Tab-separated table of C-alpha atoms and ligand atoms in Angstrom:
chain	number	residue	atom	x	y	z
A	1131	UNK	CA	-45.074	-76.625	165.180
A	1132	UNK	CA	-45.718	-74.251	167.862
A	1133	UNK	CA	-45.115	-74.201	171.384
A	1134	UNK	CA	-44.427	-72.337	174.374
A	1135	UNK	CA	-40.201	-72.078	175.706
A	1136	UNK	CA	-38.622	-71.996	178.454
A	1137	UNK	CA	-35.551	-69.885	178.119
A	1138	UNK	CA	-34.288	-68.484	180.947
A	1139	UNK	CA	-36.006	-67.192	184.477
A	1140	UNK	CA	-39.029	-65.037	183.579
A	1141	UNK	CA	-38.294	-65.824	180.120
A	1142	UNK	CA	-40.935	-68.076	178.027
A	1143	UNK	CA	-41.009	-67.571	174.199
A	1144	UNK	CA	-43.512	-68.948	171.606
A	1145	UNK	CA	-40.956	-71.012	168.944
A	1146	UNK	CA	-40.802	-73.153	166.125
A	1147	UNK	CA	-40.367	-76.684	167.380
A	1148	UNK	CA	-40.428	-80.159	165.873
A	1149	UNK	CA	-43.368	-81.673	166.022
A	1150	UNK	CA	-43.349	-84.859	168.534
A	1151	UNK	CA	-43.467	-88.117	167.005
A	1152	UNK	CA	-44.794	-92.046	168.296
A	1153	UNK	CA	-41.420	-93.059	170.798
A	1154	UNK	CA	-42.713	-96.190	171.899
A	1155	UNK	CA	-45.798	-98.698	171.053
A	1156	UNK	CA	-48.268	-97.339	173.559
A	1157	UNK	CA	-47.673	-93.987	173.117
A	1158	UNK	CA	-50.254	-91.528	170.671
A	1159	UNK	CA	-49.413	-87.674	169.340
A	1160	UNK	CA	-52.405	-85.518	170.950
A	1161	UNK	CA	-53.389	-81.990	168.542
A	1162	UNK	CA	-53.961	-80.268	171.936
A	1163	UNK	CA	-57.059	-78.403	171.916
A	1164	UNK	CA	-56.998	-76.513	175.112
A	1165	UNK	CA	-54.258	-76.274	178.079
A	1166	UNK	CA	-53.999	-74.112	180.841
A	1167	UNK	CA	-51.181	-72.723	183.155
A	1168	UNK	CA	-50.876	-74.149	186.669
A	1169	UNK	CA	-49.208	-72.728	189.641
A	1170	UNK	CA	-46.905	-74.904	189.856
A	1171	UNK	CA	-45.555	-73.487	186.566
A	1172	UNK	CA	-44.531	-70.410	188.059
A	1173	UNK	CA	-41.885	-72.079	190.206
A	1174	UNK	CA	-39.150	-72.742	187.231
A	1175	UNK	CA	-40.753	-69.437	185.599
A	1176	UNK	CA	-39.628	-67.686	188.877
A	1177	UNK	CA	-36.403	-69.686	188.751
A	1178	UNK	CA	-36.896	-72.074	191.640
A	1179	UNK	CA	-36.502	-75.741	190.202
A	1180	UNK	CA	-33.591	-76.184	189.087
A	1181	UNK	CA	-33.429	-78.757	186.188
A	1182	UNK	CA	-35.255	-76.650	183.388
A	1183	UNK	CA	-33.180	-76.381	180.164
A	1184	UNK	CA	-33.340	-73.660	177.591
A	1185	UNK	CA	-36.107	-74.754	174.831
A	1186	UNK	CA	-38.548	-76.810	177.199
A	1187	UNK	CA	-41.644	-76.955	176.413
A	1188	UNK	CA	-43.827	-76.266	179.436
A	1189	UNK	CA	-47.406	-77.133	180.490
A	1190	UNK	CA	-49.287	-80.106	181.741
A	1191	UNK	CA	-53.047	-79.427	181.932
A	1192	UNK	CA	-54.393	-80.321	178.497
A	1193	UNK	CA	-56.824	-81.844	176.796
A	1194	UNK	CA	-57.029	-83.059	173.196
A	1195	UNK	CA	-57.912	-84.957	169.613
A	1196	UNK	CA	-55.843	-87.854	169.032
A	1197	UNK	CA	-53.954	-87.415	165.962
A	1198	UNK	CA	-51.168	-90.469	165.758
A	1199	UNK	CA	-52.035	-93.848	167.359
A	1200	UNK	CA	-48.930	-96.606	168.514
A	1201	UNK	CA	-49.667	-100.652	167.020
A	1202	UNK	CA	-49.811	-101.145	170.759
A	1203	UNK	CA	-52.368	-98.716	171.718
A	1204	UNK	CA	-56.217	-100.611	172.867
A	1205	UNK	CA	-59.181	-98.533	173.223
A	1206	UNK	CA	-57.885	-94.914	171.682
A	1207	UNK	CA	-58.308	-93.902	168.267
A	1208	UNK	CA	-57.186	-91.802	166.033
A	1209	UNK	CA	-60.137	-88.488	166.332
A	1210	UNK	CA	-61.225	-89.025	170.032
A	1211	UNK	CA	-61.385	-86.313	172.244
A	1212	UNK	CA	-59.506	-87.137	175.336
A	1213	UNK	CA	-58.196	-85.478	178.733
A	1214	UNK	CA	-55.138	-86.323	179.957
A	1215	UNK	CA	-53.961	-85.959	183.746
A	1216	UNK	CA	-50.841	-84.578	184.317
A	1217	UNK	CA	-48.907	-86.890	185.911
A	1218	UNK	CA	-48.265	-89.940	183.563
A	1219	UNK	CA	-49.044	-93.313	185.177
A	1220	UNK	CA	-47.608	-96.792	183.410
A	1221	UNK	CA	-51.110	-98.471	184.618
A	1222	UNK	CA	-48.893	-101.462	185.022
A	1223	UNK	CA	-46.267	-100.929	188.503
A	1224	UNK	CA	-47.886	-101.915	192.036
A	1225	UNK	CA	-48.141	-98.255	192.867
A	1226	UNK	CA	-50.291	-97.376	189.586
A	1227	UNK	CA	-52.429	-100.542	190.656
A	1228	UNK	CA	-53.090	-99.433	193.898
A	1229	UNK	CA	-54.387	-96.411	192.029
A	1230	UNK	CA	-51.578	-94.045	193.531
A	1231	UNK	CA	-50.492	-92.854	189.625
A	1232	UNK	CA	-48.209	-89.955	190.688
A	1233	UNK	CA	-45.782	-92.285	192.358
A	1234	UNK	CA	-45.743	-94.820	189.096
A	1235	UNK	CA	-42.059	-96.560	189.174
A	1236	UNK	CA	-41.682	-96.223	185.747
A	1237	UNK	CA	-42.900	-92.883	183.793
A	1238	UNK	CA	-39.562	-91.055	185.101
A	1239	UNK	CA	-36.427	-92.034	183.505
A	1240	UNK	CA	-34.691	-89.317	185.351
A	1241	UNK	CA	-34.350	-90.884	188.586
A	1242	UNK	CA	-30.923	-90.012	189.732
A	1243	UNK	CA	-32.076	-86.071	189.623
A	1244	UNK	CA	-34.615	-87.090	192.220
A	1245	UNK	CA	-33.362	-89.820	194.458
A	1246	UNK	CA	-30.706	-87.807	196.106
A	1247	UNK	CA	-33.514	-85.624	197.692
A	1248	UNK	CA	-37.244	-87.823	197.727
A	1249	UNK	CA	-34.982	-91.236	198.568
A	1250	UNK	CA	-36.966	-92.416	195.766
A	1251	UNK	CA	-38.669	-90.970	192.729
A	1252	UNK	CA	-42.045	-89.798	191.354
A	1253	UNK	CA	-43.915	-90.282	188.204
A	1254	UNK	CA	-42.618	-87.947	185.445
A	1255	UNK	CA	-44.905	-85.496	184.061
A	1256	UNK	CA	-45.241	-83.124	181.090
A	1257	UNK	CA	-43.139	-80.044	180.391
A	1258	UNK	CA	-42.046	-80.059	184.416
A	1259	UNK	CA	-38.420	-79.823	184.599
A	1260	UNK	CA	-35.689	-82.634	183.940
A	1261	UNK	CA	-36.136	-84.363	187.507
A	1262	UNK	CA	-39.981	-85.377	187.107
A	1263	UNK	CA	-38.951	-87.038	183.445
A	1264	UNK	CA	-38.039	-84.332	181.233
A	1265	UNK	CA	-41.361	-85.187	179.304
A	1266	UNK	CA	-41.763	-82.198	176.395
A	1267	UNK	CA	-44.847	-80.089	177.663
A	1268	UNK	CA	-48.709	-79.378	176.480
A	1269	UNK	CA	-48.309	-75.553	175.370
A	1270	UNK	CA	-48.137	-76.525	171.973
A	1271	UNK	CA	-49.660	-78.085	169.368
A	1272	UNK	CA	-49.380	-81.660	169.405
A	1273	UNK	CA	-47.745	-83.765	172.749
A	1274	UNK	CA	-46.753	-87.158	173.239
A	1275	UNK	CA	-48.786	-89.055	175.491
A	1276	UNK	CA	-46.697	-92.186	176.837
A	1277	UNK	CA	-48.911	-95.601	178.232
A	1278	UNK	CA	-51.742	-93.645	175.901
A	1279	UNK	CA	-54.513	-96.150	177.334
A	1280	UNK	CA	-53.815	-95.743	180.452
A	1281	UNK	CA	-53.963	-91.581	180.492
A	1282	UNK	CA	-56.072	-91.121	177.829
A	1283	UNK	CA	-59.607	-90.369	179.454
A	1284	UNK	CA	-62.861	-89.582	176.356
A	1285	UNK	CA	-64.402	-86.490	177.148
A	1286	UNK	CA	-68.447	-86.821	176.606
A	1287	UNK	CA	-69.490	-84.712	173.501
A	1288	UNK	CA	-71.962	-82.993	175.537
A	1289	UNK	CA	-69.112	-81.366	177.232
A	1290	UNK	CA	-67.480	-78.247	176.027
A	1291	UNK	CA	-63.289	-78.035	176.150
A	1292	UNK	CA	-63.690	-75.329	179.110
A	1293	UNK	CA	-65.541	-78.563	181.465
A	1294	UNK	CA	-63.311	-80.931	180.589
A	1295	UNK	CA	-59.805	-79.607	180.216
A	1296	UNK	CA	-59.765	-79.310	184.553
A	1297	UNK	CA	-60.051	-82.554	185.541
A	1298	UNK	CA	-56.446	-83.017	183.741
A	1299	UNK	CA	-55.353	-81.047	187.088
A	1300	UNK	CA	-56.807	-78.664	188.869
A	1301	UNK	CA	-60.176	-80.422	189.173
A	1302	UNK	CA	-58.774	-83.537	190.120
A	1303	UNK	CA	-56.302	-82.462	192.782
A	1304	UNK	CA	-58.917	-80.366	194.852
A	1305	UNK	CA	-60.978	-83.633	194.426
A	1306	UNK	CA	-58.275	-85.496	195.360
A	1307	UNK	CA	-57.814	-83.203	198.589
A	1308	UNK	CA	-61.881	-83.599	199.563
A	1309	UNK	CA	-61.404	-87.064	199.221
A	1310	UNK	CA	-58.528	-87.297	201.375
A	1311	UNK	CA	-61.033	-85.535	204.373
A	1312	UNK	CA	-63.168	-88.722	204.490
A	1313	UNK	CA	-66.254	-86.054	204.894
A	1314	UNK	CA	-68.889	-87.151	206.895
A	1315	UNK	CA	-72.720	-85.202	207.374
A	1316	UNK	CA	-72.118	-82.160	209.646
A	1317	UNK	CA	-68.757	-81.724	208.683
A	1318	UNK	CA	-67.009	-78.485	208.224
A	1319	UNK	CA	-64.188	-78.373	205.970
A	1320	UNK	CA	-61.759	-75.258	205.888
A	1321	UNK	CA	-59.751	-74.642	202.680
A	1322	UNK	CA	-56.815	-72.195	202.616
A	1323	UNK	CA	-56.187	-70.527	199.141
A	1324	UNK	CA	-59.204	-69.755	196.795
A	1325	UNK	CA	-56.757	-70.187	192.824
A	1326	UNK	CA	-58.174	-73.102	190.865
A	1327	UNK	CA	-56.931	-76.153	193.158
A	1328	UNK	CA	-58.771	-74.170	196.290
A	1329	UNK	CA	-62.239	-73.917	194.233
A	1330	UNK	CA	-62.346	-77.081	193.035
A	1331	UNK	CA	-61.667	-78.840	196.575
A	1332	UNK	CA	-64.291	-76.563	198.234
A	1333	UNK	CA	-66.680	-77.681	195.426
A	1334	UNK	CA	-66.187	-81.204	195.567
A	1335	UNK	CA	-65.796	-80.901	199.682
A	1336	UNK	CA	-69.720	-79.818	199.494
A	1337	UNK	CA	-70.534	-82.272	196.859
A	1338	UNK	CA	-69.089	-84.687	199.189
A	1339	UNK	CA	-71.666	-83.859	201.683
A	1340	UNK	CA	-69.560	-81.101	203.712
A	1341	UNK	CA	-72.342	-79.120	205.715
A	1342	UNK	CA	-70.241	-75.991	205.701
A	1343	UNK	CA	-67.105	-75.144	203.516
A	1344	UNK	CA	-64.948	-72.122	204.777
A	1345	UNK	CA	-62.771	-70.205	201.896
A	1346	UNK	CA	-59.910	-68.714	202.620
A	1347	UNK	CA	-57.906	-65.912	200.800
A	1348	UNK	CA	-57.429	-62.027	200.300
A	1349	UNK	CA	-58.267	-61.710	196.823
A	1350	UNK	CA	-61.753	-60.374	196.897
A	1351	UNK	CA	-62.986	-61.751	193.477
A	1352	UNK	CA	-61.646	-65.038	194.267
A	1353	UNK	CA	-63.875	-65.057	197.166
A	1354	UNK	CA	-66.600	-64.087	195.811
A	1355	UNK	CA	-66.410	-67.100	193.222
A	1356	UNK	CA	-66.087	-69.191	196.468
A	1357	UNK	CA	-69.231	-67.935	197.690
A	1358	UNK	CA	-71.109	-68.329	194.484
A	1359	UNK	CA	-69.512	-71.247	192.702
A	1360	UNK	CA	-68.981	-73.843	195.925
A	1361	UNK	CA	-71.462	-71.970	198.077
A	1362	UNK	CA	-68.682	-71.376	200.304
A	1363	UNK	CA	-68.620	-68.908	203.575
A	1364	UNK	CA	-65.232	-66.946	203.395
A	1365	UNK	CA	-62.430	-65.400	205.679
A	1366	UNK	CA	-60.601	-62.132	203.945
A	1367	UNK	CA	-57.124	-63.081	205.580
A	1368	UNK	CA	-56.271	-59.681	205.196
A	1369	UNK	CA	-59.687	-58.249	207.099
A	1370	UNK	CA	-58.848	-60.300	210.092
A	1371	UNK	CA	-56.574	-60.339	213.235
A	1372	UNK	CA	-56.524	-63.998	213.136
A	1373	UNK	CA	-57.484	-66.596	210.860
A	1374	UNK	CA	-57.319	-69.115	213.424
A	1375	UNK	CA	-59.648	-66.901	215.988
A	1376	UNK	CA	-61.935	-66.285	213.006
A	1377	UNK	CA	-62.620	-70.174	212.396
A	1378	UNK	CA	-62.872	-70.917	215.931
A	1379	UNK	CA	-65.629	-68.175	216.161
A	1380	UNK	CA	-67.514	-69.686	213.314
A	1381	UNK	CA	-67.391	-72.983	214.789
A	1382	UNK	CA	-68.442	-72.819	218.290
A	1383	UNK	CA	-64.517	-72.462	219.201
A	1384	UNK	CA	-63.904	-76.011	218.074
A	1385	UNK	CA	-62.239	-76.075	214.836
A	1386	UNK	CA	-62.948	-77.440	211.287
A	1387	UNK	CA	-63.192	-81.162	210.782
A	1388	UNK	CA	-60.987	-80.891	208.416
A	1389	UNK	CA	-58.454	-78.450	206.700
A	1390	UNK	CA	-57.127	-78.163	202.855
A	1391	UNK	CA	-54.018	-76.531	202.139
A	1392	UNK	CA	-54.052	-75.433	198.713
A	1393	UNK	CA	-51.912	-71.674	198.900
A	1394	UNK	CA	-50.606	-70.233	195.971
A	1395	UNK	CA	-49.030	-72.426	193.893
A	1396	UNK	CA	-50.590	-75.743	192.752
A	1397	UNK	CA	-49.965	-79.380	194.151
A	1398	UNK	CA	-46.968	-80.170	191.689
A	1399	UNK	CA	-43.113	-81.394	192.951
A	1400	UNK	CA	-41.105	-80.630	195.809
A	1401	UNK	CA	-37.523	-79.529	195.483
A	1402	UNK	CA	-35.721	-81.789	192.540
A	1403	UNK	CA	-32.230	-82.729	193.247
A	1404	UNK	CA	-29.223	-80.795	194.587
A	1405	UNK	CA	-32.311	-78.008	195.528
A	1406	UNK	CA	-31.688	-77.490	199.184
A	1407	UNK	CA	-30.530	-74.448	198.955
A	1408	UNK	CA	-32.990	-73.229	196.438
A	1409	UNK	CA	-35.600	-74.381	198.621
A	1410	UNK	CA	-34.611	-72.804	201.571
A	1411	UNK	CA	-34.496	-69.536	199.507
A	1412	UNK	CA	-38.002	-70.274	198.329
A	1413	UNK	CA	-39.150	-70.537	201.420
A	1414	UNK	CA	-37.774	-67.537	202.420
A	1415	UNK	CA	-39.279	-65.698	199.579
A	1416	UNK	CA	-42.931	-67.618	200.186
A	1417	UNK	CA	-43.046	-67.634	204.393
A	1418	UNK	CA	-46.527	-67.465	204.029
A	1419	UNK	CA	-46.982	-70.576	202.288
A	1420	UNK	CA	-45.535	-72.352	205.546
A	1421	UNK	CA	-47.808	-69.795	207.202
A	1422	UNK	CA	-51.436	-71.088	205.888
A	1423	UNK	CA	-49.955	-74.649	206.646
A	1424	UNK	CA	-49.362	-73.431	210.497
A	1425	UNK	CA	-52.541	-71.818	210.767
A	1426	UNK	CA	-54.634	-75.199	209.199
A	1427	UNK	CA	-52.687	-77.368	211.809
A	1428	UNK	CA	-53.357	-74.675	214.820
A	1429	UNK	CA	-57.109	-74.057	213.948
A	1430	UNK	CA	-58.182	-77.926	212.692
A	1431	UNK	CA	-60.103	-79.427	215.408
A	1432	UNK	CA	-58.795	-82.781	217.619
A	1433	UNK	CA	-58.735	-85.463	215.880
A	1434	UNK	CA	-59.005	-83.811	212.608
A	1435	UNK	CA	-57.307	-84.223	209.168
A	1436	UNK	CA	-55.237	-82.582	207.298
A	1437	UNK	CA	-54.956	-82.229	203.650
A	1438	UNK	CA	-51.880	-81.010	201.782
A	1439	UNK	CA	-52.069	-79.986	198.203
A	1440	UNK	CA	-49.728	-76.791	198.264
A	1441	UNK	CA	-46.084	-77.009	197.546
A	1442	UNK	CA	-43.165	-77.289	199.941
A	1443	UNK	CA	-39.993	-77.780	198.915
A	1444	UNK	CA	-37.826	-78.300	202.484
A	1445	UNK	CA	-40.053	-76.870	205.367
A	1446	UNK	CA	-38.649	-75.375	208.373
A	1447	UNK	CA	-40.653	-74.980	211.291
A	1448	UNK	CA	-43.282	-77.928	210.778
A	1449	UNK	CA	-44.992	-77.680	214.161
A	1450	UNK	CA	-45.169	-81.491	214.420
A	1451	UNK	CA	-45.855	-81.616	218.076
A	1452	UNK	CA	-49.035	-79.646	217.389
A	1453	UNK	CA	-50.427	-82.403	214.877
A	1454	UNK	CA	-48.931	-84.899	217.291
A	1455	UNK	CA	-50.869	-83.546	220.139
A	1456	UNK	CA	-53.815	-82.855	218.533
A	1457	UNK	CA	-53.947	-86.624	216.957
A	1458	UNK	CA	-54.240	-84.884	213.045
A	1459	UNK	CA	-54.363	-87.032	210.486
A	1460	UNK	CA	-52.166	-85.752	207.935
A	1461	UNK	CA	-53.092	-86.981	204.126
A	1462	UNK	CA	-50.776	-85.768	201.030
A	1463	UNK	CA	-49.832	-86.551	197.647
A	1464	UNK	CA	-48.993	-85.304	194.185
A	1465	UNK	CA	-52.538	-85.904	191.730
A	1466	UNK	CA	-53.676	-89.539	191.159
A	1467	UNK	CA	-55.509	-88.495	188.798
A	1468	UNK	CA	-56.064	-91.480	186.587
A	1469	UNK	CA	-58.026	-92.528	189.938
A	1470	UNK	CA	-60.963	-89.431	189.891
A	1471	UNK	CA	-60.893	-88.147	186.419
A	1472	UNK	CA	-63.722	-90.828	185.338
A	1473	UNK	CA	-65.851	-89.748	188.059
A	1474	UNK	CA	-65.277	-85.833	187.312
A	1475	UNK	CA	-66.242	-86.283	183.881
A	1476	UNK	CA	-69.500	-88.346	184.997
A	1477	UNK	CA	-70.185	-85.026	187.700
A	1478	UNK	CA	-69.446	-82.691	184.891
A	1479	UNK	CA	-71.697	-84.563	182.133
A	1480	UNK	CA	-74.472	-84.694	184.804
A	1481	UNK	CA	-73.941	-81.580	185.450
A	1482	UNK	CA	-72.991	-82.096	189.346
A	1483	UNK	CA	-70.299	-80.012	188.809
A	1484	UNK	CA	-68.976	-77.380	186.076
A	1485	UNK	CA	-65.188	-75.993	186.700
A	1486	UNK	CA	-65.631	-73.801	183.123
A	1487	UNK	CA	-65.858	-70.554	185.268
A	1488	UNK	CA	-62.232	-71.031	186.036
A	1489	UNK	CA	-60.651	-70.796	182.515
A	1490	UNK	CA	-60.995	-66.184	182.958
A	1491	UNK	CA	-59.169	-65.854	179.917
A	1492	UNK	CA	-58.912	-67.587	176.550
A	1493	UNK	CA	-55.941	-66.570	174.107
A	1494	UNK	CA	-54.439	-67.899	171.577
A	1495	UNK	CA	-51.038	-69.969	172.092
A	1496	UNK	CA	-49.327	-67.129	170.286
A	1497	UNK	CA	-50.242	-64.856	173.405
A	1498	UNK	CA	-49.285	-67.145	176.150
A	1499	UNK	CA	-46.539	-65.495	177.274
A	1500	UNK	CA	-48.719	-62.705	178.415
A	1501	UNK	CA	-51.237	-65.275	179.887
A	1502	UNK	CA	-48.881	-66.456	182.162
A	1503	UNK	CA	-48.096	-62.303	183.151
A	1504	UNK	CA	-51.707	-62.032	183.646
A	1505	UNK	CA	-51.560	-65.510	185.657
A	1506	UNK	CA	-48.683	-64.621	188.265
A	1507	UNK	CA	-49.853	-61.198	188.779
A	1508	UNK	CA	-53.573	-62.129	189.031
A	1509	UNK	CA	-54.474	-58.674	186.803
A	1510	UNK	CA	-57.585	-58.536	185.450
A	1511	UNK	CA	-58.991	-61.281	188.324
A	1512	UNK	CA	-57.467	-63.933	186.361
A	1513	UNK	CA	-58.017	-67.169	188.093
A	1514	UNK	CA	-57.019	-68.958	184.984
A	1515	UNK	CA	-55.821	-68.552	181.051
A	1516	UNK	CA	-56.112	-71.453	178.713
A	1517	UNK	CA	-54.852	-71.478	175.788
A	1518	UNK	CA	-56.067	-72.581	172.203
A	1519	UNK	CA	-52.963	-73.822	169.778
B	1313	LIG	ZN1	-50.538	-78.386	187.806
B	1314	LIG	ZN1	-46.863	-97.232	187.085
């Protein structure tokens, strides 16, 4: 089959792989019907995790048909049309039954890469280095899906690929960071970073009753789907002195209620093993990542929260006696997304809530490898490509 490579930094290939077959009894082959780069993808593009190997597969927002089904598999079949979050949950560990999937004890099998560095280890998840599992990715044709019941989620038929396929990731991590604000009527909720994650956290923060959602980024087609799509008001970064002046003004010199990092790159994996030093060079090359975090903590209001979906590897400067001070509530977490995806599907069916106006560019899997050029560079106001194998 076909399916996108990791080779080398900045070097991702379409090649002939073999096709994935049933490993164990719970697990189903998906014919992947849609995916879509993430962020988070860029980092081991750009070089900056460290356990990639030459011939990954990569990806790990998909959605598809079920093509191969394990003896042990209840409730999937072969033909349904399923999402699949990103993160793969056993449905079975005490963190998966407290509904907090991305820290599942069991879906990484890689746990000496991570230990070293988290003290402990994360779920694994598709096509996302060696330390989180080493789990062959979704830019291809077909995927293995391990504990299939437990991450296979039917998509409604009313719904088209494009309104699905989000909730795998992107959809369910902004949701994930609105839920995390415990929104109340009359709250405003600030949200740094207007990519995929950013939109779909300042839509669900006003579906969750926010009275006023504040985006925040330079890109001026970003913000303009801000304003349209979540109804957001918006702060040009680049227009203003001060960010953190800026919100005061526009609430009565008080604050937001609550603030969402989601810069740049998307909500997946800090630094894998033996990465310190890589990290502090990526957070040399991406200060103002640790920047937007600063700012959130300096301009949420007393008492506030704040929500973390952006990436940090090893953070210097973490003005902790700020959020200490101030009494923040700090909320993070990789995407439990086994825990919202039935919900976004209900919004999207009811049509609450449509995140097709991310997916900017369809190709073919054939063309991915320019996708993810038009993806880093954001050319051609890409917000997002998705790709049909
Ligand atoms: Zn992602
Ligand atoms: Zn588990």
């Amino acid at each position: 089959m076909r399916a996108l490579c990791w080779h080398d930094v900045n070097d991702l290939r379409v090649d002939d792989v073999p096709e994935p077959e049933l490993v164990n009894p719970r697990d189903v082959v998906l014919r992947v019907t849609m995916t879509t780069a993430c962020g988070s993808d860029l980092h081991f593009i750009d070089g900056y995790l460290p356990t990639m190997r030459e011939g990954d597969v990569i990806g790990h927002e998909f959605m598809g048909e079920v093509a191969e089904v394990g003896r042990k598999v209840e409730g999937v079949e072969e033909g349904d049309r399923v999402v699949v979050p990103s993160f793969i949950g056993c449905g079975r560990c005490g963190y998966c039954q407290d509904d907090l999937w991305s820290l599942c004890d069991n879906t990484n099998p890689n746990a000496a890469l991570q230990e070293p560095v988290l003290g402990d280890t994360t779920a694994g998840i598709y096509g996302y280095t060696h330390a989180f599992g080493g789990y062959a990715g979704s830019h291809a044709e077909y995927v293995r899906v391990p504990h299939a019941d437990e991450n296979c989620f039917h998509v409604p038929d009313e719904l088209d690929d494009e309104q699905a396929l989000f909730a795998s990731d992107a959809w369910a991590t902004g949701y994930m960071g609105a839920d995390f604000c415990d929104i109340e009527e009359g709250d405003t909720v600030a949200v740094w970073g207007c990519g995929g994650v950013g939109l779909m956290a300042q839509q669900s923060a006003a579906l969750m009753g926010a009275e006023r959602v504040i985006g925040i980024d330079r890109f001026p087609e970003r913000l303009r789907l801000a304003e349209r799509e979540a109804g957001s008001e918006t702060i040009d970064y680049t227009a203003v002195d001060s960010v953190v002046d800026a919100l005061k003004a526009m609430t009565g010199g008080r604050g937001p209620d609550a603030c969402i990092d989601a810069v740049g790159m998307e909500a997946h994996g800090t630094g894998p093993a033996h990465a310190y030093d890589r990290a502090k060079q990526q957070l040399k090359l991406h200060t103002d990542r640790g920047e937007a975090l600063r700012q959130a903590i300096v301009a949420c209001r007393k008492g506030g929260t704040l929500s973390i979906l952006g990436v940090y590897g090893l953070m210097d400067k973490f003005p902790l006696g700020i959020v200490m001070n101030k009494g923040l509530t700090v909320r993070t977490a990789q995407q439990h997304g086994q825990r919202y995806v039935p919900d976004l599907l209900e919004y999207a069916a009811e049509g609450e809530m449509d995140p097709s106006y991310l997916a900017t560019h369809e190709l073919e899997l054939e063309e991915s490898p320019r996708g993810y050029e038009l993806f880093k560079h954001k050319e051609d106001s890409c917000v997002r490509p998705v790709f049909v194998p």
